[in-house]
């Protein structure tokens, strides 16, 4: 059990990385919108995609792996068990929803945006690019909201029955 506190610390660090993504997403999203109005947003969009991808992967994979190991190591916890630790089961369900959103929407839409950036570099058409960016912004906002909700479950479960 001496490995448990270290793993819990790593789990918290990965949660922090995911929360940092919330702040950087907002800042970069506003910068992308400003740059698109000036028709010079290609590099900013690329930075937005790279940064979100990097922080998202580190946070999601770190949370997922460390969370699974933590639940496996602690006999008081279980997977999707609403009888004893409803807060944890709710967090697990939200995490699964986040992962589905990432694989079903974020990854395909990001690929479309990257392809549109490469194809539309010389042409002046940005309509599909802007539509896919709006979709990406909305789904990222939804995921960030769910991450905050998961974070709140984690820090308040000791205070609420």
Short mmCIF file of C-alpha atoms in Angstrom, two decimals:
data_model
loop_
_atom_site.label_atom_id
_atom_site.label_comp_id
_atom_site.label_asym_id
_atom_site.label_seq_id
_atom_site.Cartn_x
_atom_site.Cartn_y
_atom_site.Cartn_z
CA UNK A 1 0.00 0.00 0.00
CA UNK A 2 3.02 2.35 0.12
CA UNK A 3 2.69 2.87 -3.63
CA UNK A 4 -0.87 4.10 -3.16
CA UNK A 5 -0.07 7.68 -1.96
CA UNK A 6 2.34 8.16 -4.87
CA UNK A 7 -0.26 6.93 -7.32
CA UNK A 8 -2.89 9.20 -5.74
CA UNK A 9 -0.51 12.14 -6.16
CA UNK A 10 -0.01 11.28 -9.82
CA UNK A 11 -3.77 10.99 -10.25
CA UNK A 12 -4.19 14.50 -8.82
CA UNK A 13 -1.43 15.85 -11.08
CA UNK A 14 -3.14 14.35 -14.15
CA UNK A 15 -6.42 15.92 -13.01
CA UNK A 16 -4.58 19.24 -12.76
CA UNK A 17 -3.29 18.84 -16.31
CA UNK A 18 -6.83 18.24 -17.49
CA UNK A 19 -7.99 21.34 -15.61
CA UNK A 20 -5.17 23.40 -17.13
CA UNK A 21 -6.61 22.39 -20.48
CA UNK A 22 -9.82 24.20 -19.46
CA UNK A 23 -7.98 27.51 -19.05
CA UNK A 24 -5.74 27.17 -22.08
CA UNK A 25 -8.66 26.05 -24.24
CA UNK A 26 -10.54 29.26 -23.46
CA UNK A 27 -7.53 31.47 -24.16
CA UNK A 28 -6.55 29.71 -27.37
CA UNK A 29 -10.16 29.53 -28.57
CA UNK A 30 -10.52 33.31 -28.25
CA UNK A 31 -7.20 33.82 -30.03
CA UNK A 32 -8.30 31.50 -32.87
CA UNK A 33 -11.57 33.40 -33.26
CA UNK A 34 -9.71 36.71 -33.42
CA UNK A 35 -7.20 35.38 -35.94
CA UNK A 36 -9.95 33.90 -38.13
CA UNK A 37 -11.60 37.29 -38.42
CA UNK A 38 -8.32 38.59 -39.81
CA UNK A 39 -7.99 35.54 -42.14
CA UNK A 40 -4.67 34.60 -40.55
CA UNK A 41 -5.66 31.89 -38.10
CA UNK A 42 -4.05 28.79 -39.64
CA UNK A 43 -1.05 28.71 -37.30
CA UNK A 44 -3.18 29.49 -34.27
CA UNK A 45 -5.62 26.70 -35.17
CA UNK A 46 -2.71 24.31 -35.50
CA UNK A 47 -1.38 25.39 -32.09
CA UNK A 48 -4.87 24.99 -30.60
CA UNK A 49 -5.14 21.45 -31.96
CA UNK A 50 -1.62 20.44 -30.89
CA UNK A 51 -1.88 21.90 -27.40
CA UNK A 52 -5.35 20.49 -26.75
CA UNK A 53 -4.28 17.12 -28.10
CA UNK A 54 -1.16 16.99 -25.93
CA UNK A 55 -2.80 18.09 -22.68
CA UNK A 56 -5.89 16.01 -23.40
CA UNK A 57 -3.91 12.83 -24.04
CA UNK A 58 -1.68 13.26 -21.00
CA UNK A 59 -4.60 14.09 -18.72
CA UNK A 60 -7.03 11.48 -20.06
CA UNK A 61 -4.59 8.58 -20.22
CA UNK A 62 -3.03 9.50 -16.87
CA UNK A 63 -6.40 9.78 -15.13
CA UNK A 64 -7.67 6.59 -16.73
CA UNK A 65 -4.64 4.42 -15.90
CA UNK A 66 -4.03 5.81 -12.42
CA UNK A 67 -7.76 5.66 -11.62
CA UNK A 68 -8.04 2.03 -12.65
CA UNK A 69 -4.98 1.10 -10.59
CA UNK A 70 -6.22 3.09 -7.57
CA UNK A 71 -9.61 1.39 -7.65
CA UNK A 72 -7.94 -2.02 -8.04
CA UNK A 73 -5.62 -1.40 -5.10
CA UNK A 74 -8.26 -0.12 -2.67
CA UNK A 75 -10.62 -2.83 -1.37
CA UNK A 76 -13.21 -0.19 -0.44
CA UNK A 77 -13.67 0.91 -4.05
CA UNK A 78 -15.17 -0.83 -7.03
CA UNK A 79 -16.00 -0.21 -10.65
CA UNK A 80 -19.44 1.33 -11.29
CA UNK A 81 -20.65 0.31 -7.83
CA UNK A 82 -23.42 2.68 -6.78
CA UNK A 83 -24.13 0.94 -3.47
CA UNK A 84 -21.13 2.10 -1.46
CA UNK A 85 -19.33 4.88 -3.32
CA UNK A 86 -21.88 6.58 -5.52
CA UNK A 87 -19.54 9.56 -6.07
CA UNK A 88 -16.88 7.27 -7.53
CA UNK A 89 -19.32 5.38 -9.75
CA UNK A 90 -20.65 8.71 -11.04
CA UNK A 91 -17.09 9.87 -11.76
CA UNK A 92 -16.43 6.62 -13.63
CA UNK A 93 -19.57 7.01 -15.72
CA UNK A 94 -18.66 10.62 -16.55
CA UNK A 95 -15.16 9.52 -17.52
CA UNK A 96 -16.57 6.92 -19.89
CA UNK A 97 -18.82 9.60 -21.42
CA UNK A 98 -15.81 11.89 -21.84
CA UNK A 99 -13.84 9.12 -23.55
CA UNK A 100 -16.72 8.38 -25.89
CA UNK A 101 -16.96 12.07 -26.78
CA UNK A 102 -13.22 12.19 -27.44
CA UNK A 103 -13.18 9.15 -29.69
CA UNK A 104 -16.52 9.76 -31.42
CA UNK A 105 -16.34 13.53 -31.96
CA UNK A 106 -13.07 15.23 -31.00
CA UNK A 107 -10.68 12.99 -32.92
CA UNK A 108 -12.68 12.85 -36.20
CA UNK A 109 -13.46 16.58 -36.11
CA UNK A 110 -9.84 17.45 -35.37
CA UNK A 111 -8.76 15.35 -38.34
CA UNK A 112 -11.27 17.21 -40.54
CA UNK A 113 -9.93 20.55 -39.33
CA UNK A 114 -6.33 19.48 -40.02
CA UNK A 115 -7.28 18.30 -43.51
CA UNK A 116 -9.15 21.52 -44.20
CA UNK A 117 -6.17 23.56 -43.06
CA UNK A 118 -3.93 21.68 -45.47
CA UNK A 119 -6.43 21.79 -48.37
CA UNK A 120 -7.61 25.37 -47.91
CA UNK A 121 -4.24 26.98 -47.35
CA UNK A 122 -4.22 28.48 -50.84
CA UNK A 123 -7.96 28.82 -51.38
CA UNK A 124 -9.81 31.48 -49.43
CA UNK A 125 -12.70 29.24 -48.33
CA UNK A 126 -13.08 28.81 -44.61
CA UNK A 127 -16.75 27.86 -44.29
CA UNK A 128 -16.25 24.16 -43.50
CA UNK A 129 -13.23 25.00 -41.40
CA UNK A 130 -15.21 27.45 -39.28
CA UNK A 131 -18.13 25.03 -38.90
CA UNK A 132 -15.83 22.23 -37.74
CA UNK A 133 -14.01 24.60 -35.40
CA UNK A 134 -17.31 25.67 -33.83
CA UNK A 135 -18.20 22.00 -33.38
CA UNK A 136 -14.78 21.38 -31.82
CA UNK A 137 -15.15 24.39 -29.52
CA UNK A 138 -18.59 23.22 -28.32
CA UNK A 139 -17.55 19.63 -27.65
CA UNK A 140 -14.38 20.80 -25.88
CA UNK A 141 -16.49 23.07 -23.70
CA UNK A 142 -18.76 20.13 -22.87
CA UNK A 143 -15.80 17.91 -22.02
CA UNK A 144 -14.24 20.65 -19.89
CA UNK A 145 -17.54 21.02 -18.02
CA UNK A 146 -17.61 17.28 -17.34
CA UNK A 147 -13.97 17.38 -16.17
CA UNK A 148 -14.85 20.16 -13.71
CA UNK A 149 -17.85 18.13 -12.53
CA UNK A 150 -15.62 15.11 -11.98
CA UNK A 151 -13.15 17.30 -10.10
CA UNK A 152 -15.92 18.60 -7.87
CA UNK A 153 -17.07 15.06 -7.09
CA UNK A 154 -13.50 14.18 -6.15
CA UNK A 155 -12.93 17.09 -3.78
CA UNK A 156 -16.38 17.16 -2.16
CA UNK A 157 -17.11 13.46 -1.60
CA UNK A 158 -15.70 13.56 1.92
CA UNK A 159 -17.96 16.46 2.90
CA UNK A 160 -21.20 15.18 1.35
CA UNK A 161 -22.51 11.90 2.80
#
